[in-house]
Amino acid sequence: GPVTRSQTNDATGFFGFVDLQPGLYTATAPYAGFVAGTTNINVVAGVGATSDLRPNPEGRPVIANPAQNHRTF
């Protein structure tokens, strides 16, 4: 069935889970006064997966296109 685990980040914001079965997981990062950051992570056997989770100030959803922030010279 579904897997639910909780984890606390360290002082740098790092968090990690071990021994997850391969598959698609949803990670959520709640923080008081913010809209929780949520992302999907595909876990593949033998491969590390990374993702950035960034809670947004409550009432201010943010949609960003990182490509718009980059310039080619």
C-alpha positions as semicolon CSV with decimal commas, in nm:
position;residue;x (nm);y (nm);z (nm)
1;G;0,000;0,000;0,000
2;P;0,093;0,366;0,019
3;V;0,410;0,463;0,203
4;T;0,411;0,763;0,437
5;R;0,731;0,878;0,606
6;S;0,823;1,198;0,785
7;Q;1,168;1,354;0,801
8;T;1,316;1,668;0,953
9;N;1,575;1,870;0,764
10;D;1,911;1,971;0,908
11;A;2,040;2,329;0,952
12;T;2,128;2,348;0,580
13;G;1,782;2,233;0,467
14;F;1,903;1,885;0,367
15;F;1,673;1,589;0,420
16;G;1,695;1,233;0,299
17;F;1,514;0,901;0,295
18;V;1,671;0,558;0,253
19;D;1,536;0,214;0,166
20;L;1,244;0,335;-0,047
21;Q;1,106;0,095;-0,303
22;P;1,130;0,216;-0,666
23;G;0,831;0,420;-0,778
24;L;0,679;0,767;-0,791
25;Y;0,658;0,953;-0,460
26;T;0,512;1,289;-0,361
27;A;0,722;1,494;-0,119
28;T;0,565;1,781;0,075
29;A;0,748;2,044;0,283
30;P;0,513;2,227;0,520
31;Y;0,624;2,537;0,709
32;A;0,416;2,759;0,940
33;G;0,284;3,066;0,757
34;F;0,367;2,925;0,412
35;V;0,190;2,721;0,147
36;A;0,358;2,379;0,153
37;G;0,606;2,304;-0,123
38;T;0,518;1,982;-0,306
39;T;0,701;1,787;-0,576
40;N;0,695;1,442;-0,734
41;I;1,011;1,234;-0,718
42;N;1,072;0,920;-0,924
43;V;1,281;0,673;-0,724
44;V;1,486;0,430;-0,934
45;A;1,677;0,137;-0,780
46;G;2,047;0,217;-0,736
47;V;2,010;0,582;-0,838
48;G;2,002;0,885;-0,606
49;A;1,712;1,125;-0,657
50;T;1,718;1,494;-0,564
51;S;1,461;1,770;-0,553
52;D;1,429;2,123;-0,419
53;L;1,121;2,198;-0,210
54;R;1,041;2,563;-0,151
55;P;0,738;2,662;0,056
56;N;0,571;2,984;-0,066
57;P;0,439;3,269;0,152
58;E;0,076;3,195;0,233
59;G;-0,168;3,344;-0,014
60;R;0,105;3,407;-0,271
61;P;0,139;3,110;-0,503
62;V;0,443;3,140;-0,727
63;I;0,485;2,993;-1,074
64;A;0,837;3,030;-1,210
65;N;0,996;2,944;-1,540
66;P;1,369;2,914;-1,465
67;A;1,453;2,939;-1,836
68;Q;1,336;3,302;-1,832
69;N;1,600;3,385;-1,571
70;H;1,895;3,270;-1,784
71;R;2,069;3,472;-2,054
72;T;2,307;3,346;-2,316
73;F;2,604;3,568;-2,396
